[in-house]
Coordinates of C-alpha atoms in Angstrom, one line a residue:
Chain A
M1 CA -1.2 -14.0 -0.4
K2 CA -3.4 -13.7 2.7
I3 CA -2.8 -10.9 5.2
K4 CA -2.4 -13.6 7.9
T5 CA 0.4 -15.2 5.9
K6 CA 2.0 -11.8 5.3
L7 CA 1.9 -11.0 9.0
L8 CA 3.4 -14.4 9.9
L9 CA 6.1 -13.9 7.2
S10 CA 7.1 -10.5 8.3
N11 CA 7.2 -11.6 12.0
A12 CA 9.5 -14.5 10.9
V13 CA 11.7 -12.2 8.9
F14 CA 12.0 -9.9 11.9
L15 CA 12.7 -12.7 14.2
V16 CA 15.4 -14.2 12.0
V17 CA 17.2 -10.8 11.5
T18 CA 17.1 -10.1 15.2
M19 CA 18.5 -13.6 16.0
V20 CA 21.3 -13.4 13.5
I21 CA 22.4 -9.9 14.6
S22 CA 22.1 -10.9 18.3
A23 CA 24.2 -14.0 17.7
I24 CA 27.0 -12.0 16.0
L25 CA 26.9 -9.5 18.8
L26 CA 27.1 -12.2 21.4
V27 CA 30.1 -13.9 19.8
T28 CA 31.9 -10.6 19.6
Y29 CA 31.3 -9.7 23.2
Q30 CA 32.3 -13.1 24.4
R31 CA 35.8 -12.4 23.3
V32 CA 36.1 -9.3 25.5
P33 CA 36.1 -11.1 29.0
I34 CA 38.7 -13.5 27.7
K35 CA 40.9 -10.6 26.6
L36 CA 40.4 -9.0 30.0
E37 CA 41.4 -12.2 31.8
Q38 CA 44.5 -12.4 29.6
S39 CA 45.3 -8.8 30.4
E40 CA 45.1 -9.6 34.1
Q41 CA 47.3 -12.7 33.7
I42 CA 50.0 -10.6 32.0
H43 CA 49.9 -8.4 35.0
H44 CA 50.7 -11.4 37.2
I45 CA 53.4 -12.5 34.8
V46 CA 55.1 -9.1 34.9
R47 CA 54.9 -9.1 38.7
E48 CA 56.5 -12.6 38.8
L49 CA 59.2 -11.4 36.4
F50 CA 60.0 -8.5 38.8
T51 CA 60.0 -10.9 41.7
L52 CA 62.5 -13.1 39.8
E53 CA 64.6 -10.1 39.1
V54 CA 64.6 -9.1 42.8
A55 CA 65.5 -12.7 43.7
L56 CA 68.3 -12.7 41.2
K57 CA 69.6 -9.3 42.5
E58 CA 69.5 -10.5 46.1
Y59 CA 71.5 -13.6 45.1
R60 CA 74.0 -11.7 43.1
F61 CA 74.7 -8.6 45.2
H62 CA 73.4 -9.4 48.7
R63 CA 74.2 -13.1 48.6
L64 CA 71.1 -13.9 50.6
P65 CA 70.4 -17.7 50.9
R66 CA 66.5 -17.2 50.9
S67 CA 66.7 -15.7 47.4
V68 CA 67.0 -19.3 45.9
R69 CA 63.7 -20.3 47.6
Q70 CA 62.1 -17.1 46.4
W71 CA 63.3 -17.8 42.9
N72 CA 62.0 -21.3 42.9
A73 CA 58.5 -20.3 44.2
S74 CA 58.2 -17.5 41.8
T75 CA 59.4 -19.5 38.8
R76 CA 56.8 -22.2 39.5
R77 CA 54.0 -19.6 39.6
L78 CA 55.3 -17.9 36.4
E79 CA 55.2 -21.2 34.6
I80 CA 51.6 -21.8 35.6
Y81 CA 50.6 -18.3 34.4
L82 CA 52.4 -18.8 31.1
R83 CA 50.8 -22.2 30.5
D84 CA 47.4 -20.6 31.3
L85 CA 48.1 -17.9 28.9
E86 CA 49.1 -20.4 26.3
T87 CA 45.8 -22.3 26.6
N88 CA 43.9 -18.9 26.4
F89 CA 45.4 -18.2 23.0
A90 CA 47.3 -15.0 23.5
D91 CA 49.8 -14.4 20.7
P92 CA 51.1 -18.1 20.7
A93 CA 54.5 -17.3 19.3
L94 CA 55.3 -14.8 22.0
V95 CA 53.9 -17.1 24.8
R96 CA 56.0 -19.9 23.3
A97 CA 59.2 -17.7 23.4
M98 CA 58.5 -16.7 27.0
L99 CA 58.0 -20.4 28.0
D100 CA 61.2 -21.3 26.4
G101 CA 62.9 -18.3 28.0
H102 CA 61.5 -19.4 31.3
D103 CA 62.9 -22.9 30.9
E104 CA 66.2 -21.5 29.9
I105 CA 66.6 -19.2 32.8
D106 CA 65.3 -21.8 35.3
A107 CA 67.8 -24.3 34.0
L108 CA 70.6 -21.7 34.2
F109 CA 69.7 -20.6 37.7
A110 CA 69.7 -24.2 38.8
T111 CA 73.3 -24.5 37.8
L112 CA 74.2 -21.9 40.4
P113 CA 75.2 -23.1 43.9
A114 CA 72.2 -23.6 46.1
T115 CA 73.7 -21.4 48.8
P116 CA 75.5 -18.4 47.5
V117 CA 79.2 -18.5 48.2
P118 CA 80.8 -15.2 49.5
T119 CA 82.7 -14.5 46.4
P120 CA 81.0 -15.3 43.1
S121 CA 83.0 -17.0 40.4
T122 CA 83.4 -15.6 36.9
L123 CA 81.1 -18.4 35.6
E124 CA 78.4 -17.4 38.0
Q125 CA 78.8 -13.8 36.9
R126 CA 78.3 -14.8 33.3
V127 CA 75.3 -17.1 34.0
S128 CA 73.6 -14.5 36.1
D129 CA 74.2 -11.8 33.5
H130 CA 72.7 -14.0 31.0
V131 CA 69.6 -14.7 33.2
E132 CA 69.2 -11.0 33.9
A133 CA 69.3 -10.2 30.2
K134 CA 66.8 -13.0 29.5
L135 CA 64.5 -11.6 32.2
H136 CA 64.6 -8.2 30.6
D137 CA 63.7 -9.8 27.3
M138 CA 60.7 -11.5 28.9
L139 CA 59.6 -8.3 30.5
L140 CA 59.7 -6.7 27.0
W141 CA 57.8 -9.6 25.5
S142 CA 55.1 -9.4 28.2
Q143 CA 54.8 -5.7 27.5
M144 CA 54.4 -6.5 23.9
L145 CA 51.7 -9.1 24.8
A146 CA 50.0 -6.5 27.0
F147 CA 50.0 -4.0 24.1
D148 CA 48.7 -6.7 21.7
I149 CA 45.9 -7.7 24.0
H150 CA 45.1 -4.1 24.6
A151 CA 44.9 -3.5 20.9
Q152 CA 42.7 -6.6 20.5
L153 CA 40.4 -5.3 23.3
E154 CA 40.1 -2.0 21.5
E155 CA 39.3 -3.8 18.3
A156 CA 36.6 -5.9 19.9
H157 CA 35.1 -2.8 21.4
R158 CA 35.2 -1.0 18.1
R159 CA 33.6 -4.0 16.4
A160 CA 30.9 -4.3 19.0
N161 CA 30.1 -0.6 18.6
V162 CA 29.8 -1.0 14.8
L163 CA 27.6 -4.1 15.4
V164 CA 25.3 -2.4 17.8
L165 CA 24.9 0.5 15.4
S166 CA 24.2 -1.8 12.4
F167 CA 21.9 -3.8 14.6
A168 CA 19.9 -0.6 15.3
A169 CA 20.1 0.3 11.6
G170 CA 19.1 -3.2 10.5
I171 CA 16.0 -3.1 12.8
V172 CA 15.0 0.3 11.5
L173 CA 15.4 -0.9 7.9
V174 CA 13.4 -4.1 8.5
M175 CA 10.7 -2.0 10.2
L176 CA 10.7 0.5 7.3
G177 CA 10.5 -2.4 4.8
M178 CA 7.6 -4.0 6.7
Q179 CA 5.9 -0.6 6.9
A180 CA 6.3 -0.2 3.1
F181 CA 5.1 -3.8 2.6
F182 CA 2.0 -3.3 4.7
Q183 CA 1.4 0.1 3.2
R184 CA 1.4 -1.4 -0.3
T185 CA -0.5 -4.6 0.4
I186 CA -2.9 -3.6 3.2
L187 CA -3.3 0.1 3.7
R188 CA -3.5 1.1 0.0
P189 CA -6.1 -1.5 -0.9
L190 CA -8.0 -0.5 2.3
G191 CA -7.9 3.1 1.0
T192 CA -9.2 2.0 -2.3
L193 CA -12.0 0.1 -0.6
E194 CA -12.8 3.0 1.6
R195 CA -13.1 5.4 -1.4
G196 CA -15.2 2.9 -3.2
A197 CA -17.5 2.4 -0.2
R198 CA -17.8 6.1 0.1
R199 CA -18.8 6.4 -3.5
V200 CA -21.4 3.7 -3.0
G201 CA -22.6 5.7 0.0
Y202 CA -23.1 8.7 -2.2
G203 CA -25.2 6.7 -4.5
D204 CA -22.8 5.8 -7.3
F205 CA -23.6 2.1 -7.9
E206 CA -22.1 2.0 -11.4
H207 CA -18.4 1.7 -10.7
P208 CA -17.2 -1.6 -9.1
I209 CA -14.5 -1.2 -6.5
P210 CA -11.2 -2.5 -8.1
R211 CA -10.1 -5.7 -6.5
R212 CA -6.3 -5.6 -6.1
A213 CA -5.5 -8.9 -4.4
D214 CA -6.8 -12.2 -3.5
D215 CA -6.5 -11.8 0.3
E216 CA -8.9 -10.8 3.0
I217 CA -9.2 -7.3 1.6
G218 CA -9.9 -8.7 -1.8
H219 CA -12.6 -10.9 -0.3
L220 CA -14.0 -7.9 1.5
T221 CA -14.0 -5.9 -1.7
G222 CA -15.9 -8.8 -3.4
V223 CA -18.5 -8.6 -0.6
F224 CA -18.7 -4.9 -1.1
N225 CA -19.2 -5.2 -4.8
E226 CA -21.9 -7.8 -4.2
M227 CA -23.6 -5.3 -1.9
R228 CA -23.2 -2.6 -4.5
D229 CA -24.7 -4.8 -7.1
N230 CA -27.7 -5.6 -4.9
L231 CA -28.1 -1.9 -4.0
R232 CA -28.0 -1.0 -7.6
Q233 CA -30.6 -3.5 -8.5
L234 CA -32.8 -2.4 -5.7
T235 CA -32.4 1.2 -6.5
R236 CA -33.2 0.6 -10.1
A237 CA -36.2 -1.5 -9.2
R238 CA -37.4 1.2 -6.8
E239 CA -37.0 3.9 -9.5
E240 CA -38.9 1.7 -11.9
F241 CA -41.5 1.1 -9.2
I242 CA -42.0 4.8 -8.7
A243 CA -42.1 5.5 -12.4
A244 CA -44.6 2.7 -12.9
A245 CA -46.7 3.9 -9.9
I246 CA -46.9 7.4 -11.3
H247 CA -47.7 6.0 -14.7
E248 CA -50.4 3.8 -13.2
I249 CA -51.9 6.6 -11.2
K250 CA -52.2 8.8 -14.3
T251 CA -54.6 6.5 -16.1
P252 CA -57.4 6.4 -13.6
V253 CA -56.9 10.2 -13.1
A254 CA -57.2 10.6 -16.8
V255 CA -60.5 8.6 -16.8
I256 CA -61.9 10.5 -13.9
K257 CA -60.9 13.9 -15.3
T258 CA -62.2 13.2 -18.8
S259 CA -65.4 11.7 -17.5
V260 CA -66.1 14.8 -15.3
Q261 CA -65.3 17.2 -18.1
F262 CA -67.4 15.2 -20.6
L263 CA -70.4 15.3 -18.3
Q264 CA -70.0 19.0 -17.7
Q265 CA -70.5 19.6 -21.4
F266 CA -74.1 18.7 -21.1
P267 CA -77.1 20.4 -19.5
P268 CA -78.4 18.4 -16.5
E269 CA -81.3 16.8 -18.4
Q270 CA -79.0 15.4 -21.0
R271 CA -76.6 13.9 -18.4
E272 CA -79.2 11.7 -16.9
H273 CA -79.0 8.7 -19.2
R274 CA -75.2 8.7 -19.1
L275 CA -74.9 8.9 -15.4
P276 CA -75.2 5.2 -14.3
Q277 CA -72.4 4.0 -16.7
M278 CA -70.2 7.1 -15.9
L279 CA -70.6 6.6 -12.1
E280 CA -69.8 3.0 -12.3
R281 CA -66.7 3.8 -14.3
L282 CA -65.7 6.5 -11.8
D283 CA -66.2 4.2 -8.9
R284 CA -64.1 1.5 -10.5
Q285 CA -61.3 4.0 -11.3
C286 CA -61.4 5.5 -7.8
N287 CA -61.1 2.0 -6.3
R288 CA -58.2 1.4 -8.6
L289 CA -56.5 4.6 -7.5
D290 CA -57.2 3.7 -3.9
R291 CA -55.6 0.3 -4.4
L292 CA -52.5 1.8 -6.1
V293 CA -52.0 4.3 -3.3
T294 CA -52.5 1.5 -0.8
D295 CA -49.9 -0.6 -2.6
V296 CA -47.3 2.2 -2.6
L297 CA -48.1 2.9 1.1
E298 CA -47.8 -0.8 2.1
V299 CA -44.5 -1.2 0.3
T300 CA -43.2 1.8 2.3
R301 CA -44.7 0.5 5.5
L302 CA -43.0 -2.9 4.9
D303 CA -39.7 -1.1 4.3
L304 CA -40.2 0.7 7.6
R305 CA -41.5 -2.6 9.2
K306 CA -44.6 -0.8 10.3
M307 CA -47.3 -3.0 8.9
E308 CA -49.8 -3.9 11.6
L309 CA -52.8 -6.1 11.1
R310 CA -56.3 -5.2 12.4
R311 CA -57.8 -8.6 12.7
R312 CA -61.6 -8.9 13.1
P313 CA -63.9 -11.8 12.6
T314 CA -64.8 -11.6 8.9
D315 CA -67.1 -13.4 6.5
V316 CA -64.5 -14.6 4.1
T317 CA -67.1 -16.0 1.6
A318 CA -68.8 -12.6 1.4
L319 CA -65.4 -10.8 1.0
L320 CA -64.5 -13.1 -1.8
G321 CA -67.9 -12.7 -3.5
R322 CA -67.5 -8.9 -3.4
V323 CA -64.1 -8.9 -5.1
V324 CA -65.2 -11.5 -7.7
A325 CA -68.2 -9.4 -8.6
E326 CA -66.2 -6.2 -8.9
M327 CA -63.5 -7.8 -11.0
Q328 CA -66.1 -9.4 -13.3
N329 CA -67.1 -5.9 -14.3
V330 CA -63.7 -5.0 -15.5
T331 CA -63.2 -7.9 -17.8
P332 CA -65.7 -8.9 -20.5
R333 CA -63.4 -11.7 -21.8
H334 CA -63.1 -13.7 -18.6
C335 CA -65.7 -15.6 -16.7
L336 CA -65.1 -15.6 -13.0
V337 CA -66.5 -18.7 -11.4
M338 CA -66.7 -18.8 -7.6
T339 CA -67.2 -22.1 -5.8
H340 CA -67.5 -22.6 -2.1
A341 CA -68.8 -25.5 0.1
E342 CA -69.8 -23.4 3.1
E343 CA -69.8 -20.0 4.6
V344 CA -66.4 -19.4 6.3
S345 CA -65.6 -16.9 8.9
A346 CA -62.1 -16.1 10.1
E347 CA -60.2 -13.5 12.1
I348 CA -58.4 -11.6 9.4
D349 CA -57.5 -8.1 8.4
A350 CA -60.4 -7.8 5.9
D351 CA -58.9 -4.8 3.9
R352 CA -55.6 -6.5 3.5
I353 CA -56.9 -10.0 2.6
E354 CA -59.3 -8.2 0.1
Q355 CA -56.2 -6.7 -1.4
V356 CA -54.5 -10.1 -1.6
V357 CA -57.6 -11.7 -3.4
Y358 CA -57.8 -8.6 -5.7
N359 CA -54.1 -9.0 -6.6
L360 CA -54.5 -12.7 -7.3
I361 CA -57.6 -12.3 -9.5
D362 CA -56.1 -9.2 -11.2
N363 CA -53.0 -11.3 -12.1
A364 CA -55.2 -14.2 -13.3
I365 CA -57.0 -11.8 -15.7
K366 CA -53.9 -10.0 -16.8
Y367 CA -52.0 -13.1 -17.6
S368 CA -54.7 -14.9 -19.5
P369 CA -55.0 -12.5 -22.4
S370 CA -57.2 -14.8 -24.5
G371 CA -59.8 -15.0 -21.8
G372 CA -61.3 -18.2 -20.3
D373 CA -62.6 -19.1 -16.9
V374 CA -61.0 -18.0 -13.7
D375 CA -62.0 -20.3 -10.8
V376 CA -62.1 -18.8 -7.4
S377 CA -62.7 -21.3 -4.6
L378 CA -62.9 -21.3 -0.9
R379 CA -62.8 -24.3 1.5
K380 CA -62.3 -25.0 5.1
E381 CA -59.4 -27.3 6.0
G382 CA -59.2 -28.1 9.7
D383 CA -58.5 -24.9 11.6
A384 CA -57.7 -23.0 8.4
V385 CA -59.3 -21.6 5.3
V386 CA -57.8 -22.2 1.9
L387 CA -58.5 -19.8 -1.0
S388 CA -57.5 -20.5 -4.5
V389 CA -57.5 -18.6 -7.8
K390 CA -57.0 -20.7 -11.0
D391 CA -56.5 -19.3 -14.5
R392 CA -56.0 -20.8 -17.9
G393 CA -53.5 -18.3 -19.0
I394 CA -49.8 -18.1 -20.0
G395 CA -48.5 -19.6 -16.8
I396 CA -45.2 -18.8 -15.1
P397 CA -42.0 -20.0 -16.8
F398 CA -40.1 -22.4 -14.5
A399 CA -37.0 -20.3 -14.5
K400 CA -38.9 -17.4 -13.0
Q401 CA -41.0 -19.3 -10.5
Q402 CA -38.3 -18.8 -7.8
R403 CA -38.5 -15.1 -7.9
I404 CA -42.1 -14.1 -8.4
F405 CA -42.6 -13.2 -4.7
E406 CA -39.6 -10.8 -4.7
R407 CA -40.2 -7.2 -4.2
F408 CA -40.3 -5.2 -7.5
Y409 CA -39.9 -8.4 -9.5
R410 CA -42.0 -8.5 -12.7
A411 CA -41.9 -12.0 -14.2
H412 CA -43.2 -10.9 -17.5
A413 CA -41.2 -7.8 -18.0
G414 CA -39.7 -7.6 -21.5
T415 CA -42.1 -10.2 -22.9
R416 CA -45.2 -9.7 -25.0
Y417 CA -47.2 -10.2 -21.8
E418 CA -45.6 -7.2 -20.0
H419 CA -48.3 -5.1 -18.4
A420 CA -48.1 -1.4 -18.0
A421 CA -50.3 -2.0 -15.0
S422 CA -47.7 -4.1 -13.1
L423 CA -45.8 -2.5 -10.3
G424 CA -44.0 -5.7 -9.3
V425 CA -45.3 -5.6 -5.7
G426 CA -48.6 -7.4 -5.8
L427 CA -47.4 -10.9 -5.0
Y428 CA -44.7 -9.5 -2.7
L429 CA -47.3 -7.6 -0.6
S430 CA -49.7 -10.6 -0.7
R431 CA -47.0 -12.9 0.7
E432 CA -46.1 -10.4 3.4
V433 CA -49.8 -10.0 4.4
V434 CA -50.4 -13.7 4.4
R435 CA -47.3 -14.4 6.4
R436 CA -48.3 -11.8 9.0
H437 CA -51.6 -13.7 9.3
G438 CA -49.6 -16.8 10.1
G439 CA -50.6 -18.3 6.8
R440 CA -48.9 -19.4 3.6
I441 CA -49.2 -18.5 0.0
W442 CA -48.0 -20.8 -2.9
F443 CA -48.8 -21.7 -6.4
E444 CA -48.8 -24.4 -9.0
S445 CA -48.0 -23.5 -12.6
R446 CA -46.6 -24.6 -15.9
E447 CA -45.7 -22.4 -18.7
G448 CA -48.6 -22.2 -21.2
E449 CA -51.0 -24.0 -18.9
G450 CA -52.1 -21.3 -16.5
A451 CA -51.5 -20.9 -12.8
T452 CA -53.2 -21.7 -9.5
F453 CA -52.5 -19.6 -6.5
F454 CA -53.4 -20.9 -3.0
V455 CA -53.7 -18.9 0.2
R456 CA -54.0 -20.7 3.5
L457 CA -55.1 -18.6 6.5
P458 CA -55.7 -19.8 10.1
L459 CA -59.3 -19.2 11.3
V460 CA -58.2 -17.8 14.6
A461 CA -55.4 -15.4 15.3
T462 CA -52.8 -16.6 17.8
R463 CA -50.6 -14.3 19.8
T464 CA -47.3 -15.2 18.3
E465 CA -48.3 -14.0 14.8
G466 CA -48.1 -10.6 13.3
G467 CA -44.4 -10.0 13.6
P468 CA -42.3 -9.7 10.5
Chain B
M1 CA -52.4 9.0 -52.6
T2 CA -55.4 11.1 -53.8
E3 CA -56.7 8.0 -55.5
S4 CA -56.5 5.9 -52.4
R5 CA -58.2 8.6 -50.4
A6 CA -61.0 8.8 -52.9
R7 CA -61.3 5.0 -52.9
R8 CA -61.4 5.0 -49.2
A9 CA -64.1 7.7 -49.1
R10 CA -66.2 5.8 -51.6
R11 CA -66.0 2.6 -49.6
R12 CA -67.3 4.4 -46.5
E13 CA -71.0 4.8 -45.8
D14 CA -70.5 8.4 -44.7
D15 CA -67.7 10.9 -44.7
R16 CA -67.2 11.2 -41.0
P17 CA -63.5 10.6 -40.2
L18 CA -62.7 7.3 -38.5
I19 CA -60.5 7.4 -35.5
L20 CA -58.8 4.2 -34.2
I21 CA -58.2 4.3 -30.4
V22 CA -55.7 1.9 -28.9
D23 CA -55.4 1.6 -25.2
D24 CA -55.3 -1.4 -22.8
D25 CA -57.5 0.3 -20.2
P26 CA -61.1 -0.6 -21.1
D27 CA -62.6 2.4 -19.2
L28 CA -60.4 4.9 -20.9
L29 CA -60.9 3.2 -24.2
D30 CA -64.7 3.4 -23.9
L31 CA -64.7 6.9 -22.6
V32 CA -62.5 8.4 -25.3
G33 CA -64.6 6.6 -27.8
E34 CA -67.8 8.0 -26.3
V35 CA -66.3 11.5 -26.3
L36 CA -65.3 11.4 -29.9
V37 CA -68.5 9.8 -31.1
E38 CA -70.3 12.6 -29.3
R39 CA -68.1 15.0 -31.3
G40 CA -69.2 13.5 -34.5
Y41 CA -66.4 11.1 -35.4
R42 CA -66.6 7.4 -36.1
V43 CA -64.4 5.3 -33.8
A44 CA -62.8 1.9 -33.7
L45 CA -61.5 0.5 -30.3
S46 CA -58.6 -1.8 -29.8
R47 CA -57.0 -3.0 -26.6
N48 CA -53.6 -3.6 -28.0
G49 CA -51.4 -3.3 -31.1
E50 CA -52.4 -6.7 -32.5
E51 CA -56.1 -5.9 -32.3
A52 CA -55.4 -2.5 -33.8
L53 CA -53.6 -4.1 -36.8
D54 CA -56.6 -6.4 -37.4
S55 CA -58.9 -3.4 -37.2
I56 CA -56.8 -1.5 -39.8
E57 CA -57.2 -4.4 -42.2
R58 CA -61.0 -4.1 -42.0
D59 CA -61.2 -0.3 -42.1
V60 CA -58.4 2.2 -42.7
P61 CA -58.6 5.0 -40.1
D62 CA -57.9 8.7 -40.6
L63 CA -56.2 8.9 -37.3
V64 CA -54.7 6.6 -34.6
L65 CA -54.8 7.6 -30.9
L66 CA -52.1 5.3 -29.5
D67 CA -51.2 4.3 -26.0
M68 CA -47.6 3.1 -25.7
R69 CA -47.3 0.5 -22.9
M70 CA -49.7 -2.3 -23.6
P71 CA -49.7 -6.1 -23.3
V72 CA -49.4 -8.4 -26.3
M73 CA -48.2 -5.7 -28.7
D74 CA -47.0 -2.3 -27.5
G75 CA -47.2 1.0 -29.2
W76 CA -43.7 0.9 -30.6
T77 CA -44.2 -2.4 -32.4
F78 CA -47.6 -1.3 -33.7
A79 CA -46.3 2.0 -35.0
R80 CA -43.5 0.1 -36.9
H81 CA -46.0 -2.3 -38.5
L82 CA -48.3 0.6 -39.4
R83 CA -45.5 2.5 -41.1
E84 CA -44.4 -0.6 -43.0
R85 CA -47.9 -1.2 -44.4
H86 CA -49.2 2.3 -44.8
G87 CA -46.2 4.6 -44.8
R88 CA -47.0 7.9 -43.2
S89 CA -50.5 8.2 -44.7
I90 CA -52.2 7.6 -41.3
P91 CA -51.3 10.1 -38.7
I92 CA -50.5 8.9 -35.1
V93 CA -51.2 10.8 -31.9
V94 CA -49.3 9.2 -29.0
M95 CA -51.4 9.1 -25.8
T96 CA -49.3 8.1 -22.9
A97 CA -48.9 8.6 -19.1
A98 CA -45.2 8.7 -19.5
E99 CA -43.4 11.8 -18.2
D100 CA -42.0 12.6 -21.6
S101 CA -44.8 12.0 -24.0
K102 CA -43.1 14.3 -26.6
L103 CA -40.0 12.0 -26.5
R104 CA -42.2 8.9 -26.9
A105 CA -43.9 10.6 -29.9
D106 CA -40.6 11.4 -31.5
E107 CA -39.3 7.9 -31.0
I108 CA -42.0 6.5 -33.3
G109 CA -42.3 9.6 -35.5
A110 CA -45.8 10.3 -34.4
D111 CA -47.5 13.5 -35.5
S112 CA -48.5 14.7 -32.1
D113 CA -48.7 13.7 -28.5
L114 CA -51.2 13.8 -25.7
G115 CA -50.0 13.4 -22.1
K116 CA -52.4 11.5 -19.7
P117 CA -54.3 12.9 -17.9
F118 CA -55.5 15.4 -20.6
D119 CA -58.2 18.0 -20.8
L120 CA -61.2 17.3 -23.0
Q121 CA -60.4 20.5 -25.0
Q122 CA -56.8 19.3 -25.5
L123 CA -58.1 16.0 -26.9
H124 CA -60.4 17.8 -29.3
D125 CA -57.7 20.3 -30.4
V126 CA -55.1 17.7 -31.1
V127 CA -57.6 15.5 -33.0
E128 CA -58.9 18.4 -35.1
D129 CA -55.4 19.8 -35.8
T130 CA -54.0 16.5 -36.8
L131 CA -56.9 15.7 -39.1
A132 CA -56.7 19.1 -40.7
E133 CA -53.0 18.6 -41.6

């Protein structure tokens, strides 16, 4: 599940829980004002009952004529209050009893003479006794109602308190649950990722970071593992490059050392006839050493993005001729054939382009083990010069053609054409040099049918070139 | 074994030991050859394992100086073929620029090793010692 989904889900859960608890709380609290209102009404009812009692007493003992009016006014108000109470659902049985009682005493009171006579009759005595008793009953009932409502109010308060507390507890629980949920599904995988990234930082490229989930963090872990893979490959390639460079440097050193020691064995007069061949050999191996060191240096420079060209007008034809002549000395089995239509001069970094040409011819020789012609050609094409080196060797397998310009990539590694003398940087450096000249390098090749490499360089340097 | 040595000796024009040098670098190959010829040995030069196997078919050497990393056929493959055809009768000296030339030598059961770059004296000592064994 995506973290986004998880966040949405947890927010939804939180929202629902809050809403449910709030609703319960709201319903519970809504009952409280109703109870309070009822309690106030009972207060009124009790007052009216007392007023009725006073009116009854004034009728009975003081024989006051206004007491009948008082009674009538009060009894109407009482009925209204009772009906109100009935609609507000106070204990319905009690309210019903009180309404009945009210009707009864009202009816009884109505039977009394409208103006009190000076001496009450026995019937009147009995009726008013009955009314008084009933009034007392009603007072008692209203008291009971008051108690009941009071109890209900208390109950509502108690419930509300419990609800508020459980609301708080519920929120805390939901928060804890969410915390645990995120701890498990986000923070822990993040921790794993962090530890893994730290391991990679310390140079351990062997252990992939475990991928726990298929969410954003899982995706990030995948990206990290990809990075780790690339780093591992690059580190391994670099280690191999360094090992190969050291190996490569040792061979010319061995030739130089042995040559010098060999010559030292002889007295000067006996050295004479050996010198030309020896010096030629030494020169070749020194050049080779120089090129190797330059290669290593250039790779480092490219890594540091410090390669700068020194472009001067250069006779490209002469440059090509020099390299071809030098390379012809190294190989007895190949015939290097140079063709050019005209003398071409261009603004190039002569040392670096020489290195490019050297790399291309060196590859042509290395990868045509059974010998044959190597054609080196030069021609002008508009405002550019195009060099090409064509061999009749083993060619480049189609599957490897995509990668041959990659740094440290050795297309023939692990095959019978693997060369100890390959550092895996020649074509990479060549491409970088040509690109910085604003030129292009490409090739045409079929496995088993040789390869032709082309380099196109502009004759004149423009200002925009030279950057990486 | 004695018989084959005797036959080998008879076939030769002279009794100078034959040393087969296998290295893909032509300069080093020529130079080591020159050095050993000067020292009084006969030499055969091969640029890779395949050429070396052909050379052995023509003339069985008394010692092989073998580079390990070569195109076409490397030192490991060559050593395996050599052991299959001739057992351990032809001693091998591994001549390599690898850091651990001893280990390379052990890998193919070579008799000795020579790390590049070597001193001339080292070369002579190793060749003499191995031939003497």
